[in-house]
mmCIF file of N, CA and C in Angstrom:
data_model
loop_
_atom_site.group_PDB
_atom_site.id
_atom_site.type_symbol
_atom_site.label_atom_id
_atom_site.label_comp_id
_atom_site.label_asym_id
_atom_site.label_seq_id
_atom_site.Cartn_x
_atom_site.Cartn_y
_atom_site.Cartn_z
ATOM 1 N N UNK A 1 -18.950 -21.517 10.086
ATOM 2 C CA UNK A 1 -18.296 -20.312 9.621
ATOM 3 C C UNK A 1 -16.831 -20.341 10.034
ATOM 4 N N UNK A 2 -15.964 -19.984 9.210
ATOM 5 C CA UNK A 2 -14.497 -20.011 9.243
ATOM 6 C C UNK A 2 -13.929 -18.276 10.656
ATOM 7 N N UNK A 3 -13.195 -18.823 11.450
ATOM 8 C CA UNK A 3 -12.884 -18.236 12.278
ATOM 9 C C UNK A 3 -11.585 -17.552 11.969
ATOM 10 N N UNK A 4 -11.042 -16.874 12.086
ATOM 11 C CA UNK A 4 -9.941 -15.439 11.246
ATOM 12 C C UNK A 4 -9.560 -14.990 12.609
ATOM 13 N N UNK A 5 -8.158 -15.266 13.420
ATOM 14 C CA UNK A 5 -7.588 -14.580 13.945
ATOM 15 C C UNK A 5 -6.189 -13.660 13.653
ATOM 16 N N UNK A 6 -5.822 -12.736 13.783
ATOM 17 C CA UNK A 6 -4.951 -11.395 13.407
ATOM 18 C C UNK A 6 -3.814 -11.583 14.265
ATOM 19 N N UNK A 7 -3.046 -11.339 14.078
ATOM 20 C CA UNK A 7 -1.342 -11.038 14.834
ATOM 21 C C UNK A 7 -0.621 -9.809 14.523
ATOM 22 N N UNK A 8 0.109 -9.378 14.787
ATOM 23 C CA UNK A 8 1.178 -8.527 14.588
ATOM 24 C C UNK A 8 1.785 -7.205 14.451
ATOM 25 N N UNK A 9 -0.039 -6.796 14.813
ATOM 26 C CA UNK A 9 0.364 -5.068 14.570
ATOM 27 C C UNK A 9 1.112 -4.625 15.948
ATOM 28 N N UNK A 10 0.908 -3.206 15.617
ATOM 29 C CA UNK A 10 1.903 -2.527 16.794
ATOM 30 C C UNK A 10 2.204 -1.508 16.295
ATOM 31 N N UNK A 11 3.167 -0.347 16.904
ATOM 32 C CA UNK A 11 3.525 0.453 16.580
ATOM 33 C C UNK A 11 5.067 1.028 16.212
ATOM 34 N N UNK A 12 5.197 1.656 15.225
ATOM 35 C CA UNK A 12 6.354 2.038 14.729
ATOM 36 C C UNK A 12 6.484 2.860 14.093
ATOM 37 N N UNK A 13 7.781 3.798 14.066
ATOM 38 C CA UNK A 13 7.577 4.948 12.777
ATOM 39 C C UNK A 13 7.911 4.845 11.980
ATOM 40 N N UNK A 14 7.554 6.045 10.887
ATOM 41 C CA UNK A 14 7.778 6.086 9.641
ATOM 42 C C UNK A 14 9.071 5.390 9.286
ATOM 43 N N UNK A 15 8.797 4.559 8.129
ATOM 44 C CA UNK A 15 9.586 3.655 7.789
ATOM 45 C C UNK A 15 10.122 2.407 7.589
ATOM 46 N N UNK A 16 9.331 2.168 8.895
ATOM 47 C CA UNK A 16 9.728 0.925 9.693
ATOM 48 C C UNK A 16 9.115 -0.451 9.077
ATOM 49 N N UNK A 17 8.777 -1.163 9.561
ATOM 50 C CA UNK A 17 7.922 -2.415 9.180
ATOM 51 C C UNK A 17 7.206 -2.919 9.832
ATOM 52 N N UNK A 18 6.492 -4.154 9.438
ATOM 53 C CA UNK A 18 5.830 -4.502 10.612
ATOM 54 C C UNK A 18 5.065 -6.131 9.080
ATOM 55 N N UNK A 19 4.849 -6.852 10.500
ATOM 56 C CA UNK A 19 4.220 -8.934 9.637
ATOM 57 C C UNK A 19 2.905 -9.022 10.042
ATOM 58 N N UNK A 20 2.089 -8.295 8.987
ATOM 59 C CA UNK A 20 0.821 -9.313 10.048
ATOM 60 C C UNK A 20 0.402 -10.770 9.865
ATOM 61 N N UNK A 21 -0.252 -11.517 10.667
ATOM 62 C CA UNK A 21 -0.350 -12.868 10.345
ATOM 63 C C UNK A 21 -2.215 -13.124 10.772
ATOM 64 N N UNK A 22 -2.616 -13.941 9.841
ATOM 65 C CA UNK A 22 -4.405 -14.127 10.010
ATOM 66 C C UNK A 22 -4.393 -15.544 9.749
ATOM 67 N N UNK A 23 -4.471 -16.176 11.047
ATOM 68 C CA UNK A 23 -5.027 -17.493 11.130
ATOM 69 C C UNK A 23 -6.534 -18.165 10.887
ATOM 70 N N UNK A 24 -6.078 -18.492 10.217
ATOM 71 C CA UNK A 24 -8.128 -19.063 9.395
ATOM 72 C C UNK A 24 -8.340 -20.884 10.157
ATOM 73 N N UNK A 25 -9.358 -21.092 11.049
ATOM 74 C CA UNK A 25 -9.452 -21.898 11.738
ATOM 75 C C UNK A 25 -11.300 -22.147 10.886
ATOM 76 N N UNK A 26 -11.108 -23.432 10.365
ATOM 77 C CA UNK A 26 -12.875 -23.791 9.798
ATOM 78 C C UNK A 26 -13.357 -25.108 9.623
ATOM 79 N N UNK A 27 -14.269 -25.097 9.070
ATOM 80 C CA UNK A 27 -15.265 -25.798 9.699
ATOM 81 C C UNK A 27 -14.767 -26.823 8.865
ATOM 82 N N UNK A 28 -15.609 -28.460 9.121
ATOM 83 C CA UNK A 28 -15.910 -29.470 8.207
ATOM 84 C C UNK A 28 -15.688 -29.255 6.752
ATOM 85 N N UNK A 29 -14.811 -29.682 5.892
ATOM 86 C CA UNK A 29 -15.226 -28.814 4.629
ATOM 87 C C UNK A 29 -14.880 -27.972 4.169
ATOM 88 N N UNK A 30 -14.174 -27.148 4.937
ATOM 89 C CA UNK A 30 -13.519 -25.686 4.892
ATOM 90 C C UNK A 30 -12.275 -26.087 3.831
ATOM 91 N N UNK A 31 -12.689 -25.388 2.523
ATOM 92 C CA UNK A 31 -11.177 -25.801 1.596
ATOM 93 C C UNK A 31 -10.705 -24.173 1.665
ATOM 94 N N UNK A 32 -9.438 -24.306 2.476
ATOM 95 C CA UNK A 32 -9.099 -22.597 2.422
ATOM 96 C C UNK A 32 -8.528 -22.387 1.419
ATOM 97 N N UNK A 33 -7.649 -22.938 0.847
ATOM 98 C CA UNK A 33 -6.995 -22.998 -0.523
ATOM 99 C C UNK A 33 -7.976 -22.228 -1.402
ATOM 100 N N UNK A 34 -8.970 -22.443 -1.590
ATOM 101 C CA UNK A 34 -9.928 -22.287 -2.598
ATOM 102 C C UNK A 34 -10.405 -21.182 -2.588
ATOM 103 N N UNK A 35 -10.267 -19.893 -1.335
ATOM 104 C CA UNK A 35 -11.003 -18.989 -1.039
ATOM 105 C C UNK A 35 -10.312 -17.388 -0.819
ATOM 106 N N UNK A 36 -10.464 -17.122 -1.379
ATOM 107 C CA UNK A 36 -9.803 -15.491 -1.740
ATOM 108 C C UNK A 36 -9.583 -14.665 -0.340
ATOM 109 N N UNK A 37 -8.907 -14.812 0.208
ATOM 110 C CA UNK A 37 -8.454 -14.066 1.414
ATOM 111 C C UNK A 37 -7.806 -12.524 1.253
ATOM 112 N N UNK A 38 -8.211 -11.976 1.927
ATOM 113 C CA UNK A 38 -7.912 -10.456 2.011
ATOM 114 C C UNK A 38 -7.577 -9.581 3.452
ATOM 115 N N UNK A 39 -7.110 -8.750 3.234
ATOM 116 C CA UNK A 39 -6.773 -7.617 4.333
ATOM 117 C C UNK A 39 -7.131 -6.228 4.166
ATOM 118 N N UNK A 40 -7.899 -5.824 4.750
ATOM 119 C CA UNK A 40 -8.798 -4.356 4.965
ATOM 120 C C UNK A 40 -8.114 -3.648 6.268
ATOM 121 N N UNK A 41 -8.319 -2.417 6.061
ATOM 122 C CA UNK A 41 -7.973 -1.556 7.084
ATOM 123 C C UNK A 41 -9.163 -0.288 7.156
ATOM 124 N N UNK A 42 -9.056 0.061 8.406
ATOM 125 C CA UNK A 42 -10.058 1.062 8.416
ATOM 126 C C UNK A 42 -9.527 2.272 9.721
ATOM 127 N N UNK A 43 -9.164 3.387 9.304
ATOM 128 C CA UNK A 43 -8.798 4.072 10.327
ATOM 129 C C UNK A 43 -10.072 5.329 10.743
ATOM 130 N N UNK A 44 -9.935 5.923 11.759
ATOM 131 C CA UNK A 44 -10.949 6.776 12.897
ATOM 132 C C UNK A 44 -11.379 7.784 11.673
ATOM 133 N N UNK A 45 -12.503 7.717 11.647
ATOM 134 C CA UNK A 45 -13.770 8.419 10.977
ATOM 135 C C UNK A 45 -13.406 8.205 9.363
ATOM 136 N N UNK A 46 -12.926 7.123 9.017
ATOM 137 C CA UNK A 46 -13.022 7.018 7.402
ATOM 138 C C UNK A 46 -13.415 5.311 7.566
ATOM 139 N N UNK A 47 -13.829 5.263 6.300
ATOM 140 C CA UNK A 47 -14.418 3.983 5.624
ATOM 141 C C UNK A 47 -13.787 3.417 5.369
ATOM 142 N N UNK A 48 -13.795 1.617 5.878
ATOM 143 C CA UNK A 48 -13.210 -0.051 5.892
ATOM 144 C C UNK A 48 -12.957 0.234 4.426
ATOM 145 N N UNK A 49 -11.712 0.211 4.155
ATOM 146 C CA UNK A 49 -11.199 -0.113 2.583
ATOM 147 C C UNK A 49 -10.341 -1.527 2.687
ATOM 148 N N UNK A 50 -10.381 -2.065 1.300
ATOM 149 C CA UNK A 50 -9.756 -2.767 0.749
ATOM 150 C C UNK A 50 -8.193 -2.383 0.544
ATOM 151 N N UNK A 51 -7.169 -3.355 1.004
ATOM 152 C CA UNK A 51 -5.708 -2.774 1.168
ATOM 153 C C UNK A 51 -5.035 -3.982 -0.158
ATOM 154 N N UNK A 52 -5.530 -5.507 0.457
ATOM 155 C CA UNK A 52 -4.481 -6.468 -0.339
ATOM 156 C C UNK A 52 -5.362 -7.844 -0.360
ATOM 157 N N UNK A 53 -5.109 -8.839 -1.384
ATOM 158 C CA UNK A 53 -5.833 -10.158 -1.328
ATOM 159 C C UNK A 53 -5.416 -10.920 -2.275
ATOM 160 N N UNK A 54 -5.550 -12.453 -2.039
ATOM 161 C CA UNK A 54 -4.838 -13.050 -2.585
ATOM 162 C C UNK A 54 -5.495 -14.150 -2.794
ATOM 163 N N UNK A 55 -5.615 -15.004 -3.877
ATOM 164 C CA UNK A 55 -6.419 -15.963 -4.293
ATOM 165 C C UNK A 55 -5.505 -16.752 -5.425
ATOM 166 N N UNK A 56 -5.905 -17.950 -5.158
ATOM 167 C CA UNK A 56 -4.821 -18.839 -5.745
ATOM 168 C C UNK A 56 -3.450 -18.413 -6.087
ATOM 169 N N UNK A 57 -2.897 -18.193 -6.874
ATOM 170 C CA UNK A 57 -1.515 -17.684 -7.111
ATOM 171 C C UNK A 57 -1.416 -15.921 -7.292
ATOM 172 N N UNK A 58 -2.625 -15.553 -7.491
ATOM 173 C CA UNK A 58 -2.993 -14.131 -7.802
ATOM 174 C C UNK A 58 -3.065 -13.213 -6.981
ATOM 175 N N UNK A 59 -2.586 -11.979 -6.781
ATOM 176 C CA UNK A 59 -3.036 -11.297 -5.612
ATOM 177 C C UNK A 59 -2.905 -9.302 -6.227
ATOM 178 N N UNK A 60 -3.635 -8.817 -5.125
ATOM 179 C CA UNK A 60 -4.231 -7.896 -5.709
ATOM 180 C C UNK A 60 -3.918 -6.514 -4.280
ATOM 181 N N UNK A 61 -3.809 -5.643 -5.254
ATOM 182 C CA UNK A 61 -3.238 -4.446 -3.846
ATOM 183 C C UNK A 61 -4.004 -2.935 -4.142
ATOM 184 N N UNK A 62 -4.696 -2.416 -3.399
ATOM 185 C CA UNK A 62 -4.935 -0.898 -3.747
ATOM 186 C C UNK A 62 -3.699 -0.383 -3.903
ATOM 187 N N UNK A 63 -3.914 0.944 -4.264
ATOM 188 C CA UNK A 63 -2.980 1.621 -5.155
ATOM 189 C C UNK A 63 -1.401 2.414 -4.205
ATOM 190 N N UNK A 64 -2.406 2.947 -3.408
ATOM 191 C CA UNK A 64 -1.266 3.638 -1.835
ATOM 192 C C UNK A 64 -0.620 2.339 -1.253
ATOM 193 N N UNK A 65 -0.385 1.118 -1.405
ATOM 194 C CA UNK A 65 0.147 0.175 -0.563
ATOM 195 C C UNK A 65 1.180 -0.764 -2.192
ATOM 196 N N UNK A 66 0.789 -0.162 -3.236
ATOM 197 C CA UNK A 66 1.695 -1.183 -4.226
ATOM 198 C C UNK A 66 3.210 -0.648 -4.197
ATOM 199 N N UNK A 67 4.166 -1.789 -3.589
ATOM 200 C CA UNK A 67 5.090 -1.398 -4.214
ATOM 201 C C UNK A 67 5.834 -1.612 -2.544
ATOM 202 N N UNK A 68 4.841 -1.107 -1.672
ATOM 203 C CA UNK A 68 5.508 -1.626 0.106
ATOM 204 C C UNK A 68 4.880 -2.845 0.746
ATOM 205 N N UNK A 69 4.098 -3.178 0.497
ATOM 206 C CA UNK A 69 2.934 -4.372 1.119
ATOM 207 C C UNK A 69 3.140 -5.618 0.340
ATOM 208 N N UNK A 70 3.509 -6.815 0.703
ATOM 209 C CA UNK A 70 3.047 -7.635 0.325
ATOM 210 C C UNK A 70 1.918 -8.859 0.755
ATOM 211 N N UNK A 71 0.964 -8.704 0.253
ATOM 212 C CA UNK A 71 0.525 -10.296 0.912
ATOM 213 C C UNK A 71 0.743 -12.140 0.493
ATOM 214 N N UNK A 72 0.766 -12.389 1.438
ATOM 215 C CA UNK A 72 0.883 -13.849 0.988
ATOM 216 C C UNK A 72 0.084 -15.034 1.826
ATOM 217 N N UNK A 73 0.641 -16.432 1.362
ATOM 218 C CA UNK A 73 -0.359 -17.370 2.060
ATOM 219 C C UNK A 73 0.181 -18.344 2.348
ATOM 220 N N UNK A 74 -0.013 -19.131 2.944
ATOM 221 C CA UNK A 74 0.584 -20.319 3.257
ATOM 222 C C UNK A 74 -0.804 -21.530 3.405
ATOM 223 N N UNK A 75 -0.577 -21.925 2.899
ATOM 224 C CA UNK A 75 -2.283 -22.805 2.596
ATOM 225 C C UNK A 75 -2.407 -24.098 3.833
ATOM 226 N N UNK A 76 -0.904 -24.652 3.378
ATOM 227 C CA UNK A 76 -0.717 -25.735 4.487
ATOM 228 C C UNK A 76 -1.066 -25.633 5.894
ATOM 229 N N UNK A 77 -0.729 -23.981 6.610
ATOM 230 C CA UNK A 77 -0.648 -23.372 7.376
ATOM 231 C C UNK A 77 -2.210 -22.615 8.005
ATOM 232 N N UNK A 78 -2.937 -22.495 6.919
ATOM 233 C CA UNK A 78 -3.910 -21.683 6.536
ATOM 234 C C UNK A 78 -3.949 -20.588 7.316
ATOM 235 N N UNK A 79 -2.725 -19.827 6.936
ATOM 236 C CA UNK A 79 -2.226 -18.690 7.358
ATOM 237 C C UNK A 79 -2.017 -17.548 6.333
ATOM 238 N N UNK A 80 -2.359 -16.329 6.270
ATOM 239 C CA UNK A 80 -2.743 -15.017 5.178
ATOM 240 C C UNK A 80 -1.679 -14.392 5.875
ATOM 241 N N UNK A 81 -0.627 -13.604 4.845
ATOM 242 C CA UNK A 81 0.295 -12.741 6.081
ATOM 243 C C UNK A 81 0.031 -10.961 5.376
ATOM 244 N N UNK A 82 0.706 -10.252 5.837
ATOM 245 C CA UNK A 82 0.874 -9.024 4.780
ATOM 246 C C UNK A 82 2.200 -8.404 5.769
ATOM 247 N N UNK A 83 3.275 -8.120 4.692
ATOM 248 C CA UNK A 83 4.460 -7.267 5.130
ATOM 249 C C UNK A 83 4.177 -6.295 4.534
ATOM 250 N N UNK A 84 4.005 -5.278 5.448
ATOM 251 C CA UNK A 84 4.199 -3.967 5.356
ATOM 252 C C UNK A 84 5.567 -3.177 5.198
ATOM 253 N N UNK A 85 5.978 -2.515 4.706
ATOM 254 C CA UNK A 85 7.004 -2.020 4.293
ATOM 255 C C UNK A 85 7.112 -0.862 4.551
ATOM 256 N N UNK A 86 8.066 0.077 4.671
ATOM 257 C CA UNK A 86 8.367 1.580 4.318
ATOM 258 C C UNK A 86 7.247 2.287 5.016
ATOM 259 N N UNK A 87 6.528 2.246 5.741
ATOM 260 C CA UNK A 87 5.121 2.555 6.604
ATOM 261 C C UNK A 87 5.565 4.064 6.785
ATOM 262 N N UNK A 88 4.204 4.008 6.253
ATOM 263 C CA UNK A 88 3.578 5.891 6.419
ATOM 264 C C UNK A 88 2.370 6.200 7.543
ATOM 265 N N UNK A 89 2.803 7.120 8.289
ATOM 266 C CA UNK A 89 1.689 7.305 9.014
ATOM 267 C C UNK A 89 0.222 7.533 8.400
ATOM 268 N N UNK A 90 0.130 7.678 7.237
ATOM 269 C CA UNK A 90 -1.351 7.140 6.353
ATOM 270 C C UNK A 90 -1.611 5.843 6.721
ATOM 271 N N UNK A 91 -1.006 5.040 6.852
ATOM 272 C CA UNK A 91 -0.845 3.235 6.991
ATOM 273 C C UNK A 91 -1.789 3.327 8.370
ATOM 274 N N UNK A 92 -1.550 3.935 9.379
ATOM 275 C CA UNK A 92 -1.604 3.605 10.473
ATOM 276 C C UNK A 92 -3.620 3.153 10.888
ATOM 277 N N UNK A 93 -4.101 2.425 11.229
ATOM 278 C CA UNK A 93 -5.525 1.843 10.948
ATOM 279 C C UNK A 93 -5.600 0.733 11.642
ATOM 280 N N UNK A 94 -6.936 0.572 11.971
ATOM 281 C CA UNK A 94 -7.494 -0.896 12.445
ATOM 282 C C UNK A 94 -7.179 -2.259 11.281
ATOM 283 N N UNK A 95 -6.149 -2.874 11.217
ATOM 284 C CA UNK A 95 -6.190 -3.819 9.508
ATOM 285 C C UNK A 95 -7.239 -4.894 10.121
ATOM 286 N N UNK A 96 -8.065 -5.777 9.027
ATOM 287 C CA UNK A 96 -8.742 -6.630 9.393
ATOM 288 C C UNK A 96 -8.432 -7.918 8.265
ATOM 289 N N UNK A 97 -8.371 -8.696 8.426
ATOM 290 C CA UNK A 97 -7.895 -9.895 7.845
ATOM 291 C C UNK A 97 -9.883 -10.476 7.407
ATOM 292 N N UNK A 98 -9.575 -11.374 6.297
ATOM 293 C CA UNK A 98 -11.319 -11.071 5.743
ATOM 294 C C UNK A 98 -11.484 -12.283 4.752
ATOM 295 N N UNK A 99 -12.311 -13.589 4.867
ATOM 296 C CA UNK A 99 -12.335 -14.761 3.778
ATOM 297 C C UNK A 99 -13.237 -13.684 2.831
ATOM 298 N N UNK A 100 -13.236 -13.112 1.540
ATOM 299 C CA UNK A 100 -13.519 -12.724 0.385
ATOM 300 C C UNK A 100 -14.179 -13.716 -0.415
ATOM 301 N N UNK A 101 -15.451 -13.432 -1.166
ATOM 302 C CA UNK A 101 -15.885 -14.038 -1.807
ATOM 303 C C UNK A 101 -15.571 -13.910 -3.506
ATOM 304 N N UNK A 102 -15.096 -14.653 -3.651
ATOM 305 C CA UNK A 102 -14.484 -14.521 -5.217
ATOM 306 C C UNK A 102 -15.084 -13.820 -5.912
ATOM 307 N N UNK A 103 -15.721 -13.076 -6.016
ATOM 308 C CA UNK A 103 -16.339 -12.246 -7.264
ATOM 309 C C UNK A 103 -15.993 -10.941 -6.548
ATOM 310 N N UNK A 104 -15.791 -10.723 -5.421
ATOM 311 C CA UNK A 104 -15.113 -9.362 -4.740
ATOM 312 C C UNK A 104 -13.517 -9.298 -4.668
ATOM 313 N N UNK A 105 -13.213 -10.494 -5.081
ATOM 314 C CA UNK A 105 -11.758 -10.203 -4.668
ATOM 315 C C UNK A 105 -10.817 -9.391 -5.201
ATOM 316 N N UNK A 106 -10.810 -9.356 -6.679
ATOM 317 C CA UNK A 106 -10.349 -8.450 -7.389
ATOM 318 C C UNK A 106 -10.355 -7.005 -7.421
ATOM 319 N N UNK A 107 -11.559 -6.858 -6.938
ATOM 320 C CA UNK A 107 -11.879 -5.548 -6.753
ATOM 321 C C UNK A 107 -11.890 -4.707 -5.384
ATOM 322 N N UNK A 108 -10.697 -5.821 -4.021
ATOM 323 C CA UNK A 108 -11.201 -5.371 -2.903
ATOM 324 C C UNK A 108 -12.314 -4.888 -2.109
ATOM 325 N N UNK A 109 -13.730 -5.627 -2.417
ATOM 326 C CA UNK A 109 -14.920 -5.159 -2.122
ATOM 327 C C UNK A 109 -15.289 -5.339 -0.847
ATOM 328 N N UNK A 110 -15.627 -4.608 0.173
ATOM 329 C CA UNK A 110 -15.682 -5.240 1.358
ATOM 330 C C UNK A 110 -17.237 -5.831 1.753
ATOM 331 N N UNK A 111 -17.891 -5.373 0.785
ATOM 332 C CA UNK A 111 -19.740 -6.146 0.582
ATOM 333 C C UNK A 111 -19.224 -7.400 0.370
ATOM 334 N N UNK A 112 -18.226 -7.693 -0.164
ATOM 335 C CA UNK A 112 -17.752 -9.415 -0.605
ATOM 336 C C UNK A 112 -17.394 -10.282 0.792
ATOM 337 N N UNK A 113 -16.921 -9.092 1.537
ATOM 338 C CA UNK A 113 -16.527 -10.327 2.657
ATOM 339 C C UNK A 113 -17.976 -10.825 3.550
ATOM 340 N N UNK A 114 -17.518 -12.189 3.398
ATOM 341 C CA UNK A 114 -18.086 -13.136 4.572
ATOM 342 C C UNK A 114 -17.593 -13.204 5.676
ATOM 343 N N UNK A 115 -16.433 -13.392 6.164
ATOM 344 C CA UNK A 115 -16.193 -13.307 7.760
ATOM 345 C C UNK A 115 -14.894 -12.248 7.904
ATOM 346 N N UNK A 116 -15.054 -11.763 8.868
ATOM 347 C CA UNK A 116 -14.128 -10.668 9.717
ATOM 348 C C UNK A 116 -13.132 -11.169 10.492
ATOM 349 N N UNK A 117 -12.136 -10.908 10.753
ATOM 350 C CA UNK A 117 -11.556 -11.238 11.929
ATOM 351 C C UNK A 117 -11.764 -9.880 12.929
ATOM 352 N N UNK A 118 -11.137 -10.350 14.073
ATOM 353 C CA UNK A 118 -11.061 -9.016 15.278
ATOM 354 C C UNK A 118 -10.112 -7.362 15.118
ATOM 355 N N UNK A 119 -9.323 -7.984 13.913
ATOM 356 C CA UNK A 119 -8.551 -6.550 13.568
ATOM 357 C C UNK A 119 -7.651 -7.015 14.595
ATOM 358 N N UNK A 120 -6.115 -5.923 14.285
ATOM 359 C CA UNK A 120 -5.166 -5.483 15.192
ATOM 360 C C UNK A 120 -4.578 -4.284 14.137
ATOM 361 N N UNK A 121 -4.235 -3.153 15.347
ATOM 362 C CA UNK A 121 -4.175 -2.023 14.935
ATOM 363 C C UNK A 121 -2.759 -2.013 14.970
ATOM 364 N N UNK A 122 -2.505 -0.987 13.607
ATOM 365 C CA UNK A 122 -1.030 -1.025 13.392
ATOM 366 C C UNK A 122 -1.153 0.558 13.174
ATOM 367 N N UNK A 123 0.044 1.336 14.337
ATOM 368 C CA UNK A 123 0.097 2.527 14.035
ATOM 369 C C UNK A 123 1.865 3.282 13.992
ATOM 370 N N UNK A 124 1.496 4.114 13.191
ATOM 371 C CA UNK A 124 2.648 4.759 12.163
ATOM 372 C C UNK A 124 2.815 6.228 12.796
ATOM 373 N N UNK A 125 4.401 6.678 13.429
ATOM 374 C CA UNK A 125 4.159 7.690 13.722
ATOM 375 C C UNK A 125 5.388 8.624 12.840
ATOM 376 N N UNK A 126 5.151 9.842 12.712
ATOM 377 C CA UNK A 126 5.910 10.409 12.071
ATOM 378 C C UNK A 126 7.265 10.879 12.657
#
């Protein structure tokens, strides 16, 4: 199973920015290139949503994050990043970095993900 470690949250206010970075460490075999990577967030008493994901050249954003968030990849690296932008204390959440199974990716499904990383919490103050 492919191992997913997180970097970069922290805290800042409204406005501000912030890089996260998700290191994908795997097995024998492991073609990361090939595998739809994503970033979820989940903040105190609401439900793990789908934020951003990215699969081959394609990538995909819920609706509250289009337009400040970007994600990206670095394959060589097998590194997933997401810049956050213009951050709203809505933003502020546990993010979790997530290998996606291609038939979820599009749709940010979090039944799609296969492995988790540990999260790092990024919080937004007003």
């Amino acid at each position: 199973q492919v191992r997913l470690v997180e970097s970069g949250g922290g805290s800042v206010q409204a406005g501000g920015s912030l890089n996260l970075s998700c290191v994908a460490s795997g097995y024998p075999g492991y073609s990361y290139s090939r595998h739809c990577m994503g970033w979820f967030r989940q903040a105190p008493g609401k439900e793990r949503e789908g934020v951003a994901a990215v699969i081959n050249l394609s990538s995909t954003y819920t609706d509250s994050v289009k337009g400040r968030f970007t994600a990206y990849r670095d394959n060589a690296k097998t590194t997933l990043y997401l810049q956050m932008n213009n951050l709203e204390p809505e933003d502020s959440a546990m993010y979790y970095c997530a290998d996606v199974g291609a038939w979820g990716c599009h749709g940010l499904l979090v039944r799609a993900v296969d492995t988790w990383g540990q999260g790092t919490q990024v919080t937004v103050s007003s």
